[in-house]
């Protein structure tokens, strides 16, 4: 099958407000993967980083939704634009699938680096107060695979990742916060109530493993029972098709999708340590039509 997307769908008028739909050749499929690329939320990095992953997942029978969004550093993104774009892009998925005559099945986000942060943020939109950008009544994701994720924004800022990328995203220092630091940080809305598998290399020079570990500890303490898989490798192995780390991500996706909102030990990994808090149950809360 072709590595090109089956179709492109705009959710706004800006050139970065679109998603690419990849369809499998066979109708039987494990679910839908929402791919959210990384790049420290900056314009220099775009949806091209998600295309090889989307194509590979489609070859394996997945429907893949490769999401682009407005970014910082000249890309018209930041708070709240980057966040509302991710929300709108995910919300467009179900109407597109219905129009194509497809039922979505389980929908799992897989995000890398900054994209992992955005995936967790999207999974927790139902926890945002009414009126906050992106707020939603119920979860619209059945799980999240976080690849080398910038999951703890406060720690990422403290570590000054990529020379101030977090403050560039939010546009304010924490001391002048108008609420956006709390609303943008998944750490501030625990328990999430959506199963998460975090996969992070022990030699990551871009987003240290400690950032995922910090989130996992807080999520477990809140009762979320996250699974954290510490692996050998750097920041990019998890998004390199054919790499063992990528295969682990695919198995994590399949495990979350097969459970349909109940996290189980990731197939082929031997499970996670109990201290990492394996999530045993998460009820599905989507509307009857599958929409958000």
PDB file of N, CA and C in Angstrom, residues 182-250:
ATOM      1  N   UNK A 182      -1.471  25.973  35.102  1.00  0.00           N
ATOM      2  CA  UNK A 182      -2.255  24.884  35.692  1.00  0.00           C
ATOM      3  C   UNK A 182      -3.077  24.165  34.627  1.00  0.00           C
ATOM      4  N   UNK A 183      -3.695  24.922  33.725  1.00  0.00           N
ATOM      5  CA  UNK A 183      -4.563  24.317  32.721  1.00  0.00           C
ATOM      6  C   UNK A 183      -3.769  23.550  31.671  1.00  0.00           C
ATOM      7  N   UNK A 184      -2.530  23.947  31.410  1.00  0.00           N
ATOM      8  CA  UNK A 184      -1.733  23.322  30.356  1.00  0.00           C
ATOM      9  C   UNK A 184      -0.973  22.095  30.825  1.00  0.00           C
ATOM     10  N   UNK A 185      -0.819  21.929  32.131  1.00  0.00           N
ATOM     11  CA  UNK A 185       0.053  20.891  32.677  1.00  0.00           C
ATOM     12  C   UNK A 185      -0.765  19.690  33.129  1.00  0.00           C
ATOM     13  N   UNK A 186      -0.603  18.526  32.486  1.00  0.00           N
ATOM     14  CA  UNK A 186      -1.346  17.334  32.918  1.00  0.00           C
ATOM     15  C   UNK A 186      -1.091  16.961  34.375  1.00  0.00           C
ATOM     16  N   UNK A 187       0.058  17.336  34.904  1.00  0.00           N
ATOM     17  CA  UNK A 187       0.370  17.044  36.306  1.00  0.00           C
ATOM     18  C   UNK A 187      -0.620  17.712  37.255  1.00  0.00           C
ATOM     19  N   UNK A 188      -1.240  18.785  36.810  1.00  0.00           N
ATOM     20  CA  UNK A 188      -2.144  19.547  37.668  1.00  0.00           C
ATOM     21  C   UNK A 188      -3.580  19.019  37.629  1.00  0.00           C
ATOM     22  N   UNK A 189      -3.827  17.958  36.838  1.00  0.00           N
ATOM     23  CA  UNK A 189      -5.197  17.449  36.723  1.00  0.00           C
ATOM     24  C   UNK A 189      -5.222  15.944  36.931  1.00  0.00           C
ATOM     25  N   UNK A 190      -4.575  15.501  37.966  1.00  0.00           N
ATOM     26  CA  UNK A 190      -4.574  14.080  38.297  1.00  0.00           C
ATOM     27  C   UNK A 190      -5.600  13.811  39.389  1.00  0.00           C
ATOM     28  N   UNK A 191      -6.242  12.633  39.408  1.00  0.00           N
ATOM     29  CA  UNK A 191      -6.051  11.535  38.459  1.00  0.00           C
ATOM     30  C   UNK A 191      -6.702  11.818  37.105  1.00  0.00           C
ATOM     31  N   UNK A 192      -6.043  11.324  36.069  1.00  0.00           N
ATOM     32  CA  UNK A 192      -6.509  11.537  34.705  1.00  0.00           C
ATOM     33  C   UNK A 192      -7.720  10.664  34.382  1.00  0.00           C
ATOM     34  N   UNK A 193      -7.695   9.421  34.862  1.00  0.00           N
ATOM     35  CA  UNK A 193      -8.796   8.507  34.591  1.00  0.00           C
ATOM     36  C   UNK A 193      -8.757   7.882  33.219  1.00  0.00           C
ATOM     37  N   UNK A 194      -7.669   8.058  32.497  1.00  0.00           N
ATOM     38  CA  UNK A 194      -7.466   7.460  31.176  1.00  0.00           C
ATOM     39  C   UNK A 194      -6.140   6.716  31.222  1.00  0.00           C
ATOM     40  N   UNK A 195      -6.079   5.461  30.773  1.00  0.00           N
ATOM     41  CA  UNK A 195      -4.844   4.682  30.892  1.00  0.00           C
ATOM     42  C   UNK A 195      -3.706   5.247  30.055  1.00  0.00           C
ATOM     43  N   UNK A 196      -2.510   5.187  30.612  1.00  0.00           N
ATOM     44  CA  UNK A 196      -1.318   5.743  29.974  1.00  0.00           C
ATOM     45  C   UNK A 196      -0.185   4.728  30.055  1.00  0.00           C
ATOM     46  N   UNK A 197       0.512   4.542  28.941  1.00  0.00           N
ATOM     47  CA  UNK A 197       1.785   3.827  28.928  1.00  0.00           C
ATOM     48  C   UNK A 197       2.847   4.827  28.503  1.00  0.00           C
ATOM     49  N   UNK A 198       3.805   5.084  29.374  1.00  0.00           N
ATOM     50  CA  UNK A 198       4.910   6.001  29.081  1.00  0.00           C
ATOM     51  C   UNK A 198       6.157   5.175  28.788  1.00  0.00           C
ATOM     52  N   UNK A 199       6.788   5.455  27.663  1.00  0.00           N
ATOM     53  CA  UNK A 199       7.985   4.727  27.228  1.00  0.00           C
ATOM     54  C   UNK A 199       9.095   5.747  27.059  1.00  0.00           C
ATOM     55  N   UNK A 200      10.208   5.540  27.751  1.00  0.00           N
ATOM     56  CA  UNK A 200      11.247   6.575  27.781  1.00  0.00           C
ATOM     57  C   UNK A 200      12.627   5.927  27.852  1.00  0.00           C
ATOM     58  N   UNK A 201      13.538   6.426  27.017  1.00  0.00           N
ATOM     59  CA  UNK A 201      14.899   5.919  26.985  1.00  0.00           C
ATOM     60  C   UNK A 201      15.747   6.445  28.123  1.00  0.00           C
ATOM     61  N   UNK A 202      16.690   5.621  28.550  1.00  0.00           N
ATOM     62  CA  UNK A 202      17.548   5.997  29.679  1.00  0.00           C
ATOM     63  C   UNK A 202      18.717   6.878  29.265  1.00  0.00           C
ATOM     64  N   UNK A 203      18.855   7.132  27.953  1.00  0.00           N
ATOM     65  CA  UNK A 203      19.941   7.982  27.464  1.00  0.00           C
ATOM     66  C   UNK A 203      19.373   9.125  26.622  1.00  0.00           C
ATOM     67  N   UNK A 204      18.258   9.668  27.079  1.00  0.00           N
ATOM     68  CA  UNK A 204      17.567  10.735  26.358  1.00  0.00           C
ATOM     69  C   UNK A 204      18.180  12.074  26.738  1.00  0.00           C
ATOM     70  N   UNK A 205      18.869  12.701  25.787  1.00  0.00           N
ATOM     71  CA  UNK A 205      19.509  13.979  26.050  1.00  0.00           C
ATOM     72  C   UNK A 205      18.632  15.181  25.769  1.00  0.00           C
ATOM     73  N   UNK A 206      17.432  14.961  25.258  1.00  0.00           N
ATOM     74  CA  UNK A 206      16.514  16.060  24.949  1.00  0.00           C
ATOM     75  C   UNK A 206      15.463  16.247  26.040  1.00  0.00           C
ATOM     76  N   UNK A 207      14.824  15.157  26.418  1.00  0.00           N
ATOM     77  CA  UNK A 207      13.867  15.152  27.535  1.00  0.00           C
ATOM     78  C   UNK A 207      14.303  14.028  28.467  1.00  0.00           C
ATOM     79  N   UNK A 208      14.928  14.346  29.585  1.00  0.00           N
ATOM     80  CA  UNK A 208      15.446  13.293  30.461  1.00  0.00           C
ATOM     81  C   UNK A 208      14.354  12.348  30.952  1.00  0.00           C
ATOM     82  N   UNK A 209      14.740  11.108  31.178  1.00  0.00           N
ATOM     83  CA  UNK A 209      13.843  10.100  31.730  1.00  0.00           C
ATOM     84  C   UNK A 209      13.163  10.579  33.005  1.00  0.00           C
ATOM     85  N   UNK A 210      13.846  11.405  33.775  1.00  0.00           N
ATOM     86  CA  UNK A 210      13.292  11.884  35.047  1.00  0.00           C
ATOM     87  C   UNK A 210      11.972  12.628  34.865  1.00  0.00           C
ATOM     88  N   UNK A 211      11.742  13.205  33.683  1.00  0.00           N
ATOM     89  CA  UNK A 211      10.499  13.947  33.448  1.00  0.00           C
ATOM     90  C   UNK A 211       9.312  12.984  33.390  1.00  0.00           C
ATOM     91  N   UNK A 212       9.482  11.857  32.706  1.00  0.00           N
ATOM     92  CA  UNK A 212       8.424  10.840  32.702  1.00  0.00           C
ATOM     93  C   UNK A 212       8.283  10.193  34.072  1.00  0.00           C
ATOM     94  N   UNK A 213       9.403   9.978  34.742  1.00  0.00           N
ATOM     95  CA  UNK A 213       9.348   9.369  36.077  1.00  0.00           C
ATOM     96  C   UNK A 213       8.580  10.255  37.050  1.00  0.00           C
ATOM     97  N   UNK A 214       8.778  11.556  36.955  1.00  0.00           N
ATOM     98  CA  UNK A 214       8.070  12.483  37.833  1.00  0.00           C
ATOM     99  C   UNK A 214       6.563  12.388  37.615  1.00  0.00           C
ATOM    100  N   UNK A 215       6.148  12.369  36.350  1.00  0.00           N
ATOM    101  CA  UNK A 215       4.715  12.252  36.065  1.00  0.00           C
ATOM    102  C   UNK A 215       4.172  10.916  36.562  1.00  0.00           C
ATOM    103  N   UNK A 216       4.917   9.839  36.315  1.00  0.00           N
ATOM    104  CA  UNK A 216       4.444   8.511  36.710  1.00  0.00           C
ATOM    105  C   UNK A 216       4.255   8.412  38.219  1.00  0.00           C
ATOM    106  N   UNK A 217       5.183   8.980  38.979  1.00  0.00           N
ATOM    107  CA  UNK A 217       5.051   8.950  40.443  1.00  0.00           C
ATOM    108  C   UNK A 217       3.803   9.706  40.884  1.00  0.00           C
ATOM    109  N   UNK A 218       3.596  10.885  40.315  1.00  0.00           N
ATOM    110  CA  UNK A 218       2.437  11.689  40.704  1.00  0.00           C
ATOM    111  C   UNK A 218       1.132  11.013  40.290  1.00  0.00           C
ATOM    112  N   UNK A 219       1.105  10.422  39.101  1.00  0.00           N
ATOM    113  CA  UNK A 219      -0.101   9.749  38.631  1.00  0.00           C
ATOM    114  C   UNK A 219      -0.423   8.546  39.504  1.00  0.00           C
ATOM    115  N   UNK A 220       0.609   7.788  39.856  1.00  0.00           N
ATOM    116  CA  UNK A 220       0.392   6.629  40.720  1.00  0.00           C
ATOM    117  C   UNK A 220      -0.109   7.057  42.092  1.00  0.00           C
ATOM    118  N   UNK A 221       0.469   8.126  42.639  1.00  0.00           N
ATOM    119  CA  UNK A 221       0.042   8.617  43.951  1.00  0.00           C
ATOM    120  C   UNK A 221      -1.406   9.088  43.927  1.00  0.00           C
ATOM    121  N   UNK A 222      -1.857   9.575  42.771  1.00  0.00           N
ATOM    122  CA  UNK A 222      -3.234  10.048  42.635  1.00  0.00           C
ATOM    123  C   UNK A 222      -4.211   8.914  42.349  1.00  0.00           C
ATOM    124  N   UNK A 223      -3.678   7.706  42.137  1.00  0.00           N
ATOM    125  CA  UNK A 223      -4.533   6.558  41.879  1.00  0.00           C
ATOM    126  C   UNK A 223      -4.671   6.182  40.427  1.00  0.00           C
ATOM    127  N   UNK A 224      -3.872   6.786  39.553  1.00  0.00           N
ATOM    128  CA  UNK A 224      -4.009   6.525  38.121  1.00  0.00           C
ATOM    129  C   UNK A 224      -3.330   5.249  37.648  1.00  0.00           C
ATOM    130  N   UNK A 225      -2.395   4.717  38.417  1.00  0.00           N
ATOM    131  CA  UNK A 225      -1.723   3.458  38.070  1.00  0.00           C
ATOM    132  C   UNK A 225      -1.206   3.441  36.631  1.00  0.00           C
ATOM    133  N   UNK A 226      -0.318   4.314  36.327  1.00  0.00           N
ATOM    134  CA  UNK A 226       0.316   4.417  35.017  1.00  0.00           C
ATOM    135  C   UNK A 226       1.352   3.311  34.859  1.00  0.00           C
ATOM    136  N   UNK A 227       1.604   2.912  33.613  1.00  0.00           N
ATOM    137  CA  UNK A 227       2.693   1.987  33.323  1.00  0.00           C
ATOM    138  C   UNK A 227       3.847   2.769  32.705  1.00  0.00           C
ATOM    139  N   UNK A 228       5.005   2.716  33.336  1.00  0.00           N
ATOM    140  CA  UNK A 228       6.211   3.369  32.826  1.00  0.00           C
ATOM    141  C   UNK A 228       7.200   2.301  32.403  1.00  0.00           C
ATOM    142  N   UNK A 229       7.606   2.340  31.137  1.00  0.00           N
ATOM    143  CA  UNK A 229       8.580   1.401  30.598  1.00  0.00           C
ATOM    144  C   UNK A 229       9.877   2.142  30.338  1.00  0.00           C
ATOM    145  N   UNK A 230      10.879   1.840  31.132  1.00  0.00           N
ATOM    146  CA  UNK A 230      12.205   2.427  30.955  1.00  0.00           C
ATOM    147  C   UNK A 230      12.986   1.530  30.009  1.00  0.00           C
ATOM    148  N   UNK A 231      13.504   2.110  28.927  1.00  0.00           N
ATOM    149  CA  UNK A 231      14.202   1.324  27.919  1.00  0.00           C
ATOM    150  C   UNK A 231      15.589   1.901  27.684  1.00  0.00           C
ATOM    151  N   UNK A 232      16.439   1.116  27.053  1.00  0.00           N
ATOM    152  CA  UNK A 232      17.745   1.609  26.631  1.00  0.00           C
ATOM    153  C   UNK A 232      17.561   2.404  25.341  1.00  0.00           C
ATOM    154  N   UNK A 233      18.185   3.577  25.281  1.00  0.00           N
ATOM    155  CA  UNK A 233      18.091   4.330  24.044  1.00  0.00           C
ATOM    156  C   UNK A 233      17.968   5.819  24.256  1.00  0.00           C
ATOM    157  N   UNK A 234      17.896   6.537  23.121  1.00  0.00           N
ATOM    158  CA  UNK A 234      17.882   7.993  23.138  1.00  0.00           C
ATOM    159  C   UNK A 234      16.466   8.528  22.919  1.00  0.00           C
ATOM    160  N   UNK A 235      16.379   9.768  22.483  1.00  0.00           N
ATOM    161  CA  UNK A 235      15.091  10.443  22.341  1.00  0.00           C
ATOM    162  C   UNK A 235      14.303   9.975  21.119  1.00  0.00           C
ATOM    163  N   UNK A 236      14.991   9.443  20.117  1.00  0.00           N
ATOM    164  CA  UNK A 236      14.362   9.234  18.815  1.00  0.00           C
ATOM    165  C   UNK A 236      14.101   7.780  18.453  1.00  0.00           C
ATOM    166  N   UNK A 237      14.624   6.841  19.209  1.00  0.00           N
ATOM    167  CA  UNK A 237      14.392   5.434  18.895  1.00  0.00           C
ATOM    168  C   UNK A 237      12.922   5.064  18.866  1.00  0.00           C
ATOM    169  N   UNK A 238      12.145   5.709  19.720  1.00  0.00           N
ATOM    170  CA  UNK A 238      10.713   5.386  19.818  1.00  0.00           C
ATOM    171  C   UNK A 238       9.917   5.830  18.598  1.00  0.00           C
ATOM    172  N   UNK A 239      10.495   6.684  17.749  1.00  0.00           N
ATOM    173  CA  UNK A 239       9.795   7.109  16.527  1.00  0.00           C
ATOM    174  C   UNK A 239      10.551   6.671  15.272  1.00  0.00           C
ATOM    175  N   UNK A 240      11.415   5.683  15.409  1.00  0.00           N
ATOM    176  CA  UNK A 240      12.157   5.151  14.269  1.00  0.00           C
ATOM    177  C   UNK A 240      11.548   3.817  13.873  1.00  0.00           C
ATOM    178  N   UNK A 241      10.813   3.806  12.764  1.00  0.00           N
ATOM    179  CA  UNK A 241      10.147   2.585  12.318  1.00  0.00           C
ATOM    180  C   UNK A 241      11.186   1.499  12.064  1.00  0.00           C
ATOM    181  N   UNK A 242      10.923   0.305  12.575  1.00  0.00           N
ATOM    182  CA  UNK A 242      11.859  -0.804  12.471  1.00  0.00           C
ATOM    183  C   UNK A 242      12.716  -0.971  13.696  1.00  0.00           C
ATOM    184  N   UNK A 243      12.801   0.080  14.514  1.00  0.00           N
ATOM    185  CA  UNK A 243      13.561   0.021  15.760  1.00  0.00           C
ATOM    186  C   UNK A 243      12.779  -0.777  16.797  1.00  0.00           C
ATOM    187  N   UNK A 244      13.507  -1.478  17.678  1.00  0.00           N
ATOM    188  CA  UNK A 244      12.844  -2.256  18.729  1.00  0.00           C
ATOM    189  C   UNK A 244      11.997  -1.371  19.632  1.00  0.00           C
ATOM    190  N   UNK A 245      12.441  -0.128  19.850  1.00  0.00           N
ATOM    191  CA  UNK A 245      11.666   0.785  20.695  1.00  0.00           C
ATOM    192  C   UNK A 245      10.333   1.134  20.038  1.00  0.00           C
ATOM    193  N   UNK A 246      10.323   1.313  18.731  1.00  0.00           N
ATOM    194  CA  UNK A 246       9.068   1.570  18.031  1.00  0.00           C
ATOM    195  C   UNK A 246       8.140   0.358  18.121  1.00  0.00           C
ATOM    196  N   UNK A 247       8.699  -0.838  17.983  1.00  0.00           N
ATOM    197  CA  UNK A 247       7.876  -2.040  18.103  1.00  0.00           C
ATOM    198  C   UNK A 247       7.225  -2.115  19.485  1.00  0.00           C
ATOM    199  N   UNK A 248       7.944  -1.685  20.500  1.00  0.00           N
ATOM    200  CA  UNK A 248       7.378  -1.653  21.847  1.00  0.00           C
ATOM    201  C   UNK A 248       6.210  -0.672  21.918  1.00  0.00           C
ATOM    202  N   UNK A 249       6.347   0.465  21.248  1.00  0.00           N
ATOM    203  CA  UNK A 249       5.256   1.446  21.213  1.00  0.00           C
ATOM    204  C   UNK A 249       4.027   0.874  20.520  1.00  0.00           C
ATOM    205  N   UNK A 250       4.235   0.138  19.433  1.00  0.00           N
ATOM    206  CA  UNK A 250       3.113  -0.468  18.715  1.00  0.00           C
ATOM    207  C   UNK A 250       2.405  -1.481  19.605  1.00  0.00           C
TER     208      UNK A 250
END
